[in-house]
PDB file of C-alpha atoms in Angstrom:
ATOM      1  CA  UNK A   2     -10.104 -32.637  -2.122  1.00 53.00           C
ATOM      2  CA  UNK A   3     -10.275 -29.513  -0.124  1.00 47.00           C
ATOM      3  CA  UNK A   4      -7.448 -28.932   2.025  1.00 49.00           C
ATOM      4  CA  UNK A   5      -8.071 -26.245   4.945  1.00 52.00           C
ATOM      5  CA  UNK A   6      -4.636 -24.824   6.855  1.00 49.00           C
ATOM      6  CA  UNK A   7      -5.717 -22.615   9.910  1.00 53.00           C
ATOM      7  CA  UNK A   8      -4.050 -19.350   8.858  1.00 50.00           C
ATOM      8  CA  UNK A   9      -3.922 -19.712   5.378  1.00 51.00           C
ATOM      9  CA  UNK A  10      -6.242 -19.785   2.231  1.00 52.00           C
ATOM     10  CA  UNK A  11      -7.679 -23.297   1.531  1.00 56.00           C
ATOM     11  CA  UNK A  12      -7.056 -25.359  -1.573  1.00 53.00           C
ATOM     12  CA  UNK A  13      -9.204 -27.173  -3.930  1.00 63.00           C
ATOM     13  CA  UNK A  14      -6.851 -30.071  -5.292  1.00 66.00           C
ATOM     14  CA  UNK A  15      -7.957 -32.071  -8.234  1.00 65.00           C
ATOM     15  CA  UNK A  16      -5.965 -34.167 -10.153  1.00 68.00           C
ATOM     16  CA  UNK A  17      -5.941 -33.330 -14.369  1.00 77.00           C
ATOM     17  CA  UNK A  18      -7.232 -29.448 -13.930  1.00 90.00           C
ATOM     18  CA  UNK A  19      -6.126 -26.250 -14.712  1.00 95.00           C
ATOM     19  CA  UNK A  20      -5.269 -24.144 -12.074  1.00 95.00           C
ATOM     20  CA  UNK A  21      -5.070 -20.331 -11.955  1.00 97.00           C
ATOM     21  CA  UNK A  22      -2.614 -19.474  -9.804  1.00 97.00           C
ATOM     22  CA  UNK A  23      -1.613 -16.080  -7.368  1.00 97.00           C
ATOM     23  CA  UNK A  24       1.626 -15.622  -5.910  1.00 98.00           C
ATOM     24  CA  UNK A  25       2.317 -12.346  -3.544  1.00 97.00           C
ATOM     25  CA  UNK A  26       5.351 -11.234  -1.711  1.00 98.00           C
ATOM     26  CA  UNK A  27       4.966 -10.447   2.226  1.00 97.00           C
ATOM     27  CA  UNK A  28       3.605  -7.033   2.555  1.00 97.00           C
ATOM     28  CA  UNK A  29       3.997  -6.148  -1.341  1.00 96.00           C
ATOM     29  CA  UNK A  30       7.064  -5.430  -1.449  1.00 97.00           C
ATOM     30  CA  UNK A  31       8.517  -4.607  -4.689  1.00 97.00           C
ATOM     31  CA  UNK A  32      11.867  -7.004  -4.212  1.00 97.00           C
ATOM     32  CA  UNK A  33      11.143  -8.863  -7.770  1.00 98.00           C
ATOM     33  CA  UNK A  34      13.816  -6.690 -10.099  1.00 98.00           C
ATOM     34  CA  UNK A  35      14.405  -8.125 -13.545  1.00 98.00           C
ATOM     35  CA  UNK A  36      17.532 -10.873 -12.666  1.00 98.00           C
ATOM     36  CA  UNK A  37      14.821 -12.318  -9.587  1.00 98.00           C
ATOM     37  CA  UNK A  38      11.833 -12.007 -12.369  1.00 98.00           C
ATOM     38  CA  UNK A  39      14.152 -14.480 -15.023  1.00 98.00           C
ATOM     39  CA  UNK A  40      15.125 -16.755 -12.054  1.00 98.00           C
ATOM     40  CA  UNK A  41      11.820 -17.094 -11.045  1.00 98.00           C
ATOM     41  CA  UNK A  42      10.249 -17.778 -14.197  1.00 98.00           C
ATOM     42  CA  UNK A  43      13.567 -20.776 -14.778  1.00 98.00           C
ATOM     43  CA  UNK A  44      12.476 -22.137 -11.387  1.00 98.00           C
ATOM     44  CA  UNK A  45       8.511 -22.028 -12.083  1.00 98.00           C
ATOM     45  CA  UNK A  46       9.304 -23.628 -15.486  1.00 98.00           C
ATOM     46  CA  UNK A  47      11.783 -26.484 -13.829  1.00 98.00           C
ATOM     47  CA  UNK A  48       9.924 -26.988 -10.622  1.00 98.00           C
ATOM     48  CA  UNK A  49       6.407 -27.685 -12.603  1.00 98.00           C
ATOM     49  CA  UNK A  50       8.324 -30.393 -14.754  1.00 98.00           C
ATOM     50  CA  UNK A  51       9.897 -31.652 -12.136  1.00 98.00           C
ATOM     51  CA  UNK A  52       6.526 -32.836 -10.828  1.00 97.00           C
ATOM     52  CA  UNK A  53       4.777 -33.018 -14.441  1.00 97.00           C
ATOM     53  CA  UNK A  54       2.846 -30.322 -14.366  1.00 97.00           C
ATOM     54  CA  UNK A  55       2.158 -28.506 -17.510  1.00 97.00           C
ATOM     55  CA  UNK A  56       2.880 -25.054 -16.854  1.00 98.00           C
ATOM     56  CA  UNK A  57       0.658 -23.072 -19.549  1.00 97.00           C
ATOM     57  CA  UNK A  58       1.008 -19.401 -19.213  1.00 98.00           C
ATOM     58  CA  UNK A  59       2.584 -17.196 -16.857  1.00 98.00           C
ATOM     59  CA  UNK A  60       3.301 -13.312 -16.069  1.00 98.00           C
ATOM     60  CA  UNK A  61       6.080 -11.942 -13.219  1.00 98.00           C
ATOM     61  CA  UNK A  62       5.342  -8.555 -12.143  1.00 98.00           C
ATOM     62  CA  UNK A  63       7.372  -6.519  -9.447  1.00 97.00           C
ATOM     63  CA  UNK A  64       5.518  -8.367  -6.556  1.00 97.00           C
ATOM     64  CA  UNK A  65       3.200 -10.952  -7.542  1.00 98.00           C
ATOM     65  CA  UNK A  66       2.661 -13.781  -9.976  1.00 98.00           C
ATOM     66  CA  UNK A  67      -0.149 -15.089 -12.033  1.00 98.00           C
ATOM     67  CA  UNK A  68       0.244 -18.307 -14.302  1.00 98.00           C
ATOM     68  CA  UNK A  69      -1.808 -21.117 -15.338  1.00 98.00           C
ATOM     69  CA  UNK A  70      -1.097 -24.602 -14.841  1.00 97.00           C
ATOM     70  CA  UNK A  71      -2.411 -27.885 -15.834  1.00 96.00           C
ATOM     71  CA  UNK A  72      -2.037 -30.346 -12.846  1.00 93.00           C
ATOM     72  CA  UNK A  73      -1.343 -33.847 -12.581  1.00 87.00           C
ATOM     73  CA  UNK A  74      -0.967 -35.196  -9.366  1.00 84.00           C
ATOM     74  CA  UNK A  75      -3.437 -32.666  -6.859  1.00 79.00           C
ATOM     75  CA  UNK A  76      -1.529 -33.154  -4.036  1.00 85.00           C
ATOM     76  CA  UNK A  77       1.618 -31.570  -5.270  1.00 93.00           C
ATOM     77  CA  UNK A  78       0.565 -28.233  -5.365  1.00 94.00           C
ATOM     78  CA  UNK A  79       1.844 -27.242  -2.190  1.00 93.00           C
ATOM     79  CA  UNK A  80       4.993 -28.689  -3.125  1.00 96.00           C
ATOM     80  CA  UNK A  81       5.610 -27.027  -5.986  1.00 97.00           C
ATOM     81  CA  UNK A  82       3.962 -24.029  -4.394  1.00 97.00           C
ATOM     82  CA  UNK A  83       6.471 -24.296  -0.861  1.00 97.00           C
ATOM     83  CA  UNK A  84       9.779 -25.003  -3.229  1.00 98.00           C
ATOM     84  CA  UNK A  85       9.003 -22.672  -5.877  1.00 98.00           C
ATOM     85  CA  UNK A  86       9.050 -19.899  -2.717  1.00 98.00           C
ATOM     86  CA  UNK A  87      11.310 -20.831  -0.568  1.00 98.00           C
ATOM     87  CA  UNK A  88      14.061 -21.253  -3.360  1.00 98.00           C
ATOM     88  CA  UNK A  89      13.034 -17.646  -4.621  1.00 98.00           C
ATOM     89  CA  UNK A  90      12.944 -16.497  -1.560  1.00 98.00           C
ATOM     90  CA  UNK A  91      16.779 -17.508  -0.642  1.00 97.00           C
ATOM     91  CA  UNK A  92      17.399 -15.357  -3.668  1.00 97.00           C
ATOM     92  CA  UNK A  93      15.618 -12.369  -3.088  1.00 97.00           C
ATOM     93  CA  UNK A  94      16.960 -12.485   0.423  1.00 96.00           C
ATOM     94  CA  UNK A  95      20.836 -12.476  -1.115  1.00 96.00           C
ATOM     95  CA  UNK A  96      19.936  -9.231  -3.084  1.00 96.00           C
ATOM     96  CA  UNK A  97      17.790  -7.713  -0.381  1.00 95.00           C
ATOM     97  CA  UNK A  98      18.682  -8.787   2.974  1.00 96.00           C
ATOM     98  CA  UNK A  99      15.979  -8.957   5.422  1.00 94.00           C
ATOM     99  CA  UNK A 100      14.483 -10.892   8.114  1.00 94.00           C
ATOM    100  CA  UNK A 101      10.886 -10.326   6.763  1.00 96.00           C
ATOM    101  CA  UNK A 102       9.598 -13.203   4.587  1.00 95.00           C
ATOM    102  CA  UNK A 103       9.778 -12.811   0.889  1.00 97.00           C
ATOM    103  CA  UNK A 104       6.407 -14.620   0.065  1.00 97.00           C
ATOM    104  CA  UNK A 105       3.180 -14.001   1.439  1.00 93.00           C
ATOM    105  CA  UNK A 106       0.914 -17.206   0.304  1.00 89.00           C
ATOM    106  CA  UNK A 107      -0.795 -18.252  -2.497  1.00 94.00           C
ATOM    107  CA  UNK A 108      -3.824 -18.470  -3.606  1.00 94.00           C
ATOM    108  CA  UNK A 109      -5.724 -21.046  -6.469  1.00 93.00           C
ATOM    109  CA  UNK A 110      -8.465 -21.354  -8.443  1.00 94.00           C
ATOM    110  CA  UNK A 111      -9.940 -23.753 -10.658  1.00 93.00           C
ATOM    111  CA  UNK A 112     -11.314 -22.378 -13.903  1.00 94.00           C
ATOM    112  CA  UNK A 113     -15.493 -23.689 -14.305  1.00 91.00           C
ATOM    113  CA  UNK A 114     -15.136 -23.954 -18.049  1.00 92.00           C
ATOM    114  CA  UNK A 115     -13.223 -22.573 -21.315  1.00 91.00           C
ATOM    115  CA  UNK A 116     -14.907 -19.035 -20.986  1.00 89.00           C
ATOM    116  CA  UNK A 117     -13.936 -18.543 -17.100  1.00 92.00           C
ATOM    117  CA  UNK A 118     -10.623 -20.348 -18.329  1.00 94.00           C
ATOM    118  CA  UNK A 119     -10.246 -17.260 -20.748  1.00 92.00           C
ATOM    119  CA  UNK A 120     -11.051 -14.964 -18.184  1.00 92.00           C
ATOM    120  CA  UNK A 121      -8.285 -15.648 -16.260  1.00 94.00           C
ATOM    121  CA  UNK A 122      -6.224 -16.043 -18.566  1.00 95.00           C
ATOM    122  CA  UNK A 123      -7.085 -12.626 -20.183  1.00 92.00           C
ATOM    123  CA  UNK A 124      -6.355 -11.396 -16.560  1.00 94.00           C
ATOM    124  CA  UNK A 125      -2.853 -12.970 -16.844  1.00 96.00           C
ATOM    125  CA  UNK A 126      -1.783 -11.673 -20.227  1.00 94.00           C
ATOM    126  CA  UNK A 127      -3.258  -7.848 -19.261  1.00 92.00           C
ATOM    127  CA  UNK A 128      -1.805  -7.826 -16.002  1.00 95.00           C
ATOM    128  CA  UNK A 129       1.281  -5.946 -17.248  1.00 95.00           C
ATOM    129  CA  UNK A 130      -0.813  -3.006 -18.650  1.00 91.00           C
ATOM    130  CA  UNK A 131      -2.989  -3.086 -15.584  1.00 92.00           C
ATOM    131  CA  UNK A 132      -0.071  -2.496 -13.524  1.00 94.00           C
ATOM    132  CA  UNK A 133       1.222   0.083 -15.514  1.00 93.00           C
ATOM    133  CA  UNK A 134       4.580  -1.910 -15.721  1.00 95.00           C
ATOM    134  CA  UNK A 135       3.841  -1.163 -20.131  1.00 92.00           C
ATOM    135  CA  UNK A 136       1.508   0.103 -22.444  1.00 88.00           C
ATOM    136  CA  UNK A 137       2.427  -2.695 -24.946  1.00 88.00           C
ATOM    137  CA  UNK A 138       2.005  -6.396 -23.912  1.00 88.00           C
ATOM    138  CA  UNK A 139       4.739  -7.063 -26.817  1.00 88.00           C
ATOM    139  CA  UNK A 140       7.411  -5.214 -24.963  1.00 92.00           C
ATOM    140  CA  UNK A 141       6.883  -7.101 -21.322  1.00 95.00           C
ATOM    141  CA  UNK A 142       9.595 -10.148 -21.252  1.00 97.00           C
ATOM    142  CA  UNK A 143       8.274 -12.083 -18.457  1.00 98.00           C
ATOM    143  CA  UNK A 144       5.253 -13.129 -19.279  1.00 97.00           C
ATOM    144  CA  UNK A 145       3.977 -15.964 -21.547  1.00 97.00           C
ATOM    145  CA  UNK A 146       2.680 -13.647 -23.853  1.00 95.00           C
ATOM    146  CA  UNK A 147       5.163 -14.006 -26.721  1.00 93.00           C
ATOM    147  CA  UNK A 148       4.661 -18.104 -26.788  1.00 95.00           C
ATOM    148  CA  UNK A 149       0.820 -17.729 -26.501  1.00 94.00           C
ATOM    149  CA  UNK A 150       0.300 -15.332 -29.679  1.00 92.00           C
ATOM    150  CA  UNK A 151       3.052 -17.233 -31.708  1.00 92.00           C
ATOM    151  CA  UNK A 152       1.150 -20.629 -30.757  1.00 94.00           C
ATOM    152  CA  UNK A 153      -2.354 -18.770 -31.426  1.00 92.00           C
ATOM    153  CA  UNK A 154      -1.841 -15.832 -33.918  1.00 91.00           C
ATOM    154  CA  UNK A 155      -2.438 -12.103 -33.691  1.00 87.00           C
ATOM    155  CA  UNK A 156      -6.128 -12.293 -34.860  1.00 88.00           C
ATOM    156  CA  UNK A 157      -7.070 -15.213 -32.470  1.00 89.00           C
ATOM    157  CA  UNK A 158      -5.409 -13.338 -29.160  1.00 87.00           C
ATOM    158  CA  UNK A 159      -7.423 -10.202 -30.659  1.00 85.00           C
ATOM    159  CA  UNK A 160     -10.729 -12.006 -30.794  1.00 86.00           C
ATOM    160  CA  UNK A 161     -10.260 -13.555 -27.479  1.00 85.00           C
ATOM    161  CA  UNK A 162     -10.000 -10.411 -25.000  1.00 82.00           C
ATOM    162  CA  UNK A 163     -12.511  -8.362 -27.681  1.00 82.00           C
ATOM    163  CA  UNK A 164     -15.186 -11.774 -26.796  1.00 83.00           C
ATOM    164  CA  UNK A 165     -14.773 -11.155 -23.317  1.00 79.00           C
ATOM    165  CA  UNK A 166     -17.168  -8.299 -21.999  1.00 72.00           C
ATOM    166  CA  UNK A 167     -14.293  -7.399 -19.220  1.00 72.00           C
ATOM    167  CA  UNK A 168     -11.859  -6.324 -22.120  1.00 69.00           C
ATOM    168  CA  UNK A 169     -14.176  -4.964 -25.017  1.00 60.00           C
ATOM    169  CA  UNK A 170     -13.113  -1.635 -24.017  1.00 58.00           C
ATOM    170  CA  UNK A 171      -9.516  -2.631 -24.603  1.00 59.00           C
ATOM    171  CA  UNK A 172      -8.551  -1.402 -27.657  1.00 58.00           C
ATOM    172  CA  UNK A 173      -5.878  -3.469 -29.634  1.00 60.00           C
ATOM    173  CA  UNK A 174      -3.814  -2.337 -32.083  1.00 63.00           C
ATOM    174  CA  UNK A 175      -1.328  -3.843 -34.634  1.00 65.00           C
ATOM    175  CA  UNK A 176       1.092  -1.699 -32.021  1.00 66.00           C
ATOM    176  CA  UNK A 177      -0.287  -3.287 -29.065  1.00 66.00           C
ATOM    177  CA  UNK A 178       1.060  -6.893 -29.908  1.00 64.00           C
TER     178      UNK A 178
END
């Protein structure tokens, strides 16, 4: 189902498909300091369970998100979406006090197949580096990085961003992860 909202993105939902997922704060601010990153990453993780959604990979910059998750019911996206926010957003405002909202919207997308699945989830992995947040994906905590190469290897994670023609001129060391 596509659900339209006048002045906001629309939304593909679909029950049993991955999702990539965008999350940006209002006017990109950068209000997401390391306690806010943790919290949000403990209320992405609970709030996805809480409506059995398998929440695959994810990365928390300074004032965005990216993850990927694997939906079960379509229709609670927003949900998850609104809560995840709001809640967030009552604790960004008690560090940073403001009458501005702390989240802008978000915005979805439903991977085609494995390879555009990859894509995005190369995206996600090398957002740190592309934001110039580290030069080393090992040494970014708040990201799913760590749990995706211990569940796939060094050699596997290497293979998958040097297959993708985006990332071939990303060169990957043994110091790079």
């Amino acid at each position: 189902m596509l659900k339209r909202y006048q002045h906001r993105p629309a939304h593909l939902l679909l029950d049993n498909t991955s999702y990539f997922i965008t999350g940006s704060i209002y006017q990109k601010r950068h209000l997401l300091n390391n306690q806010l990153k943790e919290q949000l990453i403990a209320l992405l993780q609970q709030t996805f369970t809480e409506f059995s959604w398998t929440l695959e990979h994810w990365v928390v910059l300074n004032n965005h998100y990216h993850l990927m998750a694997l939906s079960h019911k379509d229709e609670d996206l927003p949900k998850i979406i609104g809560r995840v926010h709001y809640q967030s957003g009552q604790l960004t405002r008690k560090i940073y006090p403001s009458n501005l909202p702390a989240w802008w919207n978000y915005w979805d997308y439903c991977p085609r197949d494995e390879k555009d699945y990859l894509i995005h989830l190369n995206y996600l992995l090398n957002n740190p580096v592309k934001q110039g947040c580290t030069n080393n994906l090992a040494d970014y905590p708040f990201s799913s990085f760590h749990q995706h190469i211990e569940k796939v290897g060094r050699e596997t994670l290497r293979r998958q961003f040097s297959d993708n023609p985006k990332y071939q001129s990303l060169i990957l060391t043994e110091d790079d992860f």
